[in-house]
Every structure is written in structure tokens, then in C-alpha cells.
XYZ file of C-alpha atoms in Angstrom:
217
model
C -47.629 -18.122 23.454
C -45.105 -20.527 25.011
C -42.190 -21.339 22.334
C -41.598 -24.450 21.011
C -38.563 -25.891 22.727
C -36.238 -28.996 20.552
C -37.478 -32.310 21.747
C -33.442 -32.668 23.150
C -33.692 -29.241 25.366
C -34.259 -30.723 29.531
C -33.463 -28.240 32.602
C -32.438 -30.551 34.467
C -28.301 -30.309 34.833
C -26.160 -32.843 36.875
C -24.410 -31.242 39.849
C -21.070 -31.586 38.564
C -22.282 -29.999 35.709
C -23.264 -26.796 36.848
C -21.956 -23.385 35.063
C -23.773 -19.715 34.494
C -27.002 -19.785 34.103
C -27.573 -19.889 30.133
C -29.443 -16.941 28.596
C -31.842 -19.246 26.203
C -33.049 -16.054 24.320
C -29.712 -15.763 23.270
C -29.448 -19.229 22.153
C -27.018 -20.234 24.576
C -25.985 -23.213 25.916
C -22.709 -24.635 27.224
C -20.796 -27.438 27.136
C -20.269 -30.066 29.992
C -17.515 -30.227 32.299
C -16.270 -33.945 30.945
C -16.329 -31.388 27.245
C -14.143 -28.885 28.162
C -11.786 -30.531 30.518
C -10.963 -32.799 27.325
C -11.319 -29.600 24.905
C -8.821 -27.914 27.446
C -6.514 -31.190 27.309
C -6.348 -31.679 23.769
C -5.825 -28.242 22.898
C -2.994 -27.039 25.682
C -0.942 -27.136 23.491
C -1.096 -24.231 21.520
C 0.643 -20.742 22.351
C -2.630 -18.352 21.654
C -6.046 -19.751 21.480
C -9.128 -17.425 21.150
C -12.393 -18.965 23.165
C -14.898 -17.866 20.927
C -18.410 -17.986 22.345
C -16.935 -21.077 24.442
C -16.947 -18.864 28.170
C -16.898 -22.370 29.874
C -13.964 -23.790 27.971
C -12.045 -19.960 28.980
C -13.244 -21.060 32.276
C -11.845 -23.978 32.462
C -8.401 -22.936 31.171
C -8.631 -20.182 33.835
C -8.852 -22.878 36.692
C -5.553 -24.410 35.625
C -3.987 -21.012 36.376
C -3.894 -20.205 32.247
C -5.234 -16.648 30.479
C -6.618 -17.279 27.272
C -9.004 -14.730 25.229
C -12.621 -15.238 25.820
C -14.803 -13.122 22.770
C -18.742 -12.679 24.255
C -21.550 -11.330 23.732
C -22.107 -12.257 27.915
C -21.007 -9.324 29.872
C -21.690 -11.813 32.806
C -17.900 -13.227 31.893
C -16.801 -9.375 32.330
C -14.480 -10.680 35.365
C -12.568 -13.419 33.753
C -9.540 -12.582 33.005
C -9.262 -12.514 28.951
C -12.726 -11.326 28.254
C -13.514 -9.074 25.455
C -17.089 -8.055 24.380
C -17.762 -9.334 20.744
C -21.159 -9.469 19.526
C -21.853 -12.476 16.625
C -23.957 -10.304 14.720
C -21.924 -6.899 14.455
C -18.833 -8.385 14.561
C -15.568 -6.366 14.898
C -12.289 -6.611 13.765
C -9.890 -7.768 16.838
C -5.838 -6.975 15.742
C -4.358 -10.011 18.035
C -2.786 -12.937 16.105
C -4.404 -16.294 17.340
C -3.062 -19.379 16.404
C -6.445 -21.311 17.353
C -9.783 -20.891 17.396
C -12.198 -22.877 19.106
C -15.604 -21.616 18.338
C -19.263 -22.635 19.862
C -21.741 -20.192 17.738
C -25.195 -19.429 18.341
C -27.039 -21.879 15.307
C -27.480 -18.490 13.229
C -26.892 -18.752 9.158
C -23.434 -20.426 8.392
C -21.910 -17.544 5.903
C -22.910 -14.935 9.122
C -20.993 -16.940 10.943
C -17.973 -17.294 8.965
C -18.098 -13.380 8.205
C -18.092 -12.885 12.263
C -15.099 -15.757 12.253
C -12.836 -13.829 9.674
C -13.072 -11.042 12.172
C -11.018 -13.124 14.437
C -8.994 -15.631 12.640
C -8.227 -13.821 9.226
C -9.260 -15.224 6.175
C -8.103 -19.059 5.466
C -5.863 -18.409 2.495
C -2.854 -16.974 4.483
C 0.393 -19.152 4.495
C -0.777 -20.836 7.820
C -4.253 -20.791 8.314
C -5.499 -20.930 12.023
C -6.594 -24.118 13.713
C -9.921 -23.628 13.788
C -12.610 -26.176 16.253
C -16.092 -25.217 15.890
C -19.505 -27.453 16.807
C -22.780 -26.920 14.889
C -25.607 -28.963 14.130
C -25.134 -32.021 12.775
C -28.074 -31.804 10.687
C -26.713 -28.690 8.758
C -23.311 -30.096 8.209
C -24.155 -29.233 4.554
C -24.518 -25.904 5.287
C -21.611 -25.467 7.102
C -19.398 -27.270 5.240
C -20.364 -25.050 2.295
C -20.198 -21.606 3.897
C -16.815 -22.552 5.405
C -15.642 -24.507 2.594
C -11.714 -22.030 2.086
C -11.431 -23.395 6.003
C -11.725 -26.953 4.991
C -13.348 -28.218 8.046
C -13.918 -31.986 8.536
C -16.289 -33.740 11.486
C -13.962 -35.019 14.465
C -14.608 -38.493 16.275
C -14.904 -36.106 19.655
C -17.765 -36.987 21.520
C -19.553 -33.766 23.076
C -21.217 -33.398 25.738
C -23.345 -30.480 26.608
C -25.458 -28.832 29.166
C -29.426 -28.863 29.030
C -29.492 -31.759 26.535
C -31.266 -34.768 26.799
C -29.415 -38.075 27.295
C -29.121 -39.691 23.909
C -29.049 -36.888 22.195
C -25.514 -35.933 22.533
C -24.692 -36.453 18.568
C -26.907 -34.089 17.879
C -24.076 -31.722 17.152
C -20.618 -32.248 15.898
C -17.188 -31.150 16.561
C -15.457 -30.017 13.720
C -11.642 -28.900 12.793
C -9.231 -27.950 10.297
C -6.268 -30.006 11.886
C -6.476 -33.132 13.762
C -7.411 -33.303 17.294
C -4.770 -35.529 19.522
C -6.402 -38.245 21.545
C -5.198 -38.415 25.056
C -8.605 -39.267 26.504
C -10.700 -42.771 26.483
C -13.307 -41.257 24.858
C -11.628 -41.178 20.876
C -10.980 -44.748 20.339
C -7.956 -46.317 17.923
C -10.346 -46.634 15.228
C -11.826 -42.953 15.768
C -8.865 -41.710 15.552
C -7.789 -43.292 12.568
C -11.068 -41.856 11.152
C -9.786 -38.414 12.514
C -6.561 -38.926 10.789
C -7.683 -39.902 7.477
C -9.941 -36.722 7.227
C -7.522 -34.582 7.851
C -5.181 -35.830 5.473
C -7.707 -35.481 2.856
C -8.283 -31.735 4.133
C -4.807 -31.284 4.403
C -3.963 -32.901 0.905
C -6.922 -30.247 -0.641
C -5.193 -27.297 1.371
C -2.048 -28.333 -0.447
C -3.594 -28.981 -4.071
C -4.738 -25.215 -4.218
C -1.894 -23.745 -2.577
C 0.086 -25.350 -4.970
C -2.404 -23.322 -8.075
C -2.188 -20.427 -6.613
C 1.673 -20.254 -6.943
C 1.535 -20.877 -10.178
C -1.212 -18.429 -11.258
């Protein structure tokens, strides 16, 4: 029996946007090459980011002339440098010290995701929790927002873009973060961006609130 595929999913892919081949039994899909060149712009700036299920984003960075960790379940990314197998579902501990994540899941249950996560980043309680950028279904934002509620994640006015998805269909899924994204690209507008600010704040101003009950506990 064929499977039913989302009324978004197309195989058609613009030259430019060409990548790997995604394994769709695995649920994969990658992002566009407008996505991570602005991913890879925005987020230079940090001294240690892990590429979490986000080979194309690892790829990019690796095109610059920059290492970065890549974590996949894809041995096909073997040969870049910075790859490390990790496996989603029987996730393992990894002992380096990250001081981002940016992480592009498989759509599997939210709290198996976060579990896999906390292999990676730690838990979000520490004294300075790691930047974390993750997409997901905009439709479950519920979900998510619930299962990762101790990260204090917030949607971010960046527009995504990825692979094997119908035009028009791009806000379909949603960028979210734990720390504000800077804007050096046209597509985050002054009013976005205030948007982006103002959530964070809030998140930030939250983070805050319970630090400040734990130390007196």
C-alpha cells in the first residue's frame, strides 16, 4: 500500500537547492540553502555549536572553512569533518561542552526529544543554560512548548525554508530559541524583530523569576 504523503511533501527541488538525497523513511528532510546560509550567519558567532540532526547547516559551516560538531543518525555525513553517530531514539551521553545547539529533529514525541536533547546540551537549570534553536511543527507548538517548557523556548520571526516542501507552505514549521536570534538578513524585518525581542525578554524575565526561587529555597 502506497503511504500517505503531507499534502506540502513535492520532489521536485530547485537546482540551487540541491543536498544528499533525504532518507524519507527516516523522516528526513533538510533545509534550503537561503536557510542555512542565514542559520550559519546569524549564529557565527558562537565559540562551540553542536549541529544536531542539521547535516546541511554542518555543511554549510564546513564550506566557510569552519569545524563544527555534526550528531547523525546518517552515516552518509561519515566524511565531514565533525561528525559523530548519534541515534534520536537511543540517545547517548556526549562529554563536550556546547555553548549552542541548533537542532532539526525527526517530528517524533516532544518529551523523546527533549530526553535525546539533555544528552547533548545538559539539563536547562545550570547557571547558563545553552542556546538552544530547534524547528518543529507549527501545529504542535503546544506540545513542544510543554515538553520543553525548563528550556523556555519562544517562536522566532525566522522565515524557513526547506527542501521537498511545497511553495506556500513554508510556515508550516517554526523556528524556535531560547535567546534571541540577531537579524543581519532582509528576511526578519524591524517589526519581526521587535517581536523577537519582546519574547525573549519575557523568556528571559521567567528564566530570571525562578532562578531567583531557587536561591532562596
Amino acid at each position: 500500500m502506497k503511504a500517505c504523503l503531507p499534502t506540502w511533501f513535492t520532489l521536485d527541488v530547485a537546482e540551487a537547492d540541491r543536498f544528499v538525497t533525504p532518507d524519507f523513511t527516516l523522516g528526513q528532510f533538510f533545509y534550503s540553502a537561503e536557510t542555512v546560509r542565514l542559520l550559519a550567519d546569524c549564529l557565527d558567532h558562537f565559540t562551540n555549536p553542536c549541529c544536531l540532526c542539521t547535516p546541511r547547516l554542518a555543511y554549510e559551516w564546513h564550506q566557510r572553512g569552519r569545524e563544527v560538531r555534526l550528531l547523525d543518525y546518517d552515516r552518509r555525513f561519515s566524511s565531514m569533518p565533525g561528525y559523530r553517530p548519534f541515534d534520536l531514539l537511543r540517545p547517548q551521553p556526549t562529554t563536550e561542552r556546547f555553548d549552542a545547539v541548533i537542532f532539526d529533529p525527526i517530528f517524533s514525541d516532544a518529551t523523546r526529544l527533549r530526553r535525546a536533547l539533555e544528552m547533548v546540551a545538559g539539563q536547562p537549570d545550570a547557571d547558563t543554560p545553552t542556546a538552544l534553536y530547534m524547528t518543529f511543527p507549527k501545529e504542535r507548538e503546544a506540545e513542544l512548548l510543554s515538553a520543553f517548557g525548563a528550556w523556555r523556548l519562544a517562536p522566532l520571526p525566522f522565515r524557513l525554508g526547506y527542501n521537498n516542501v511545497r511553495p506556500g507552505h513554508a510556515d508550516t514549521f517554526q523556528l524556535y530559541g531560547n535567546r534571541p536570534l540577531p537579524s543581519p538578513y532582509p528576511a526578519v524585518t524591524d517589526k519581526a524583530d521587535d517581536a523577537n525581542r519582546a519574547a525573549m525578554n519575557r523568556a528571559t524575565s521567567a528564566q530570571t523569576s525562578g532562578s531567583a526561587e531557587r536561591v532562596k529555597k
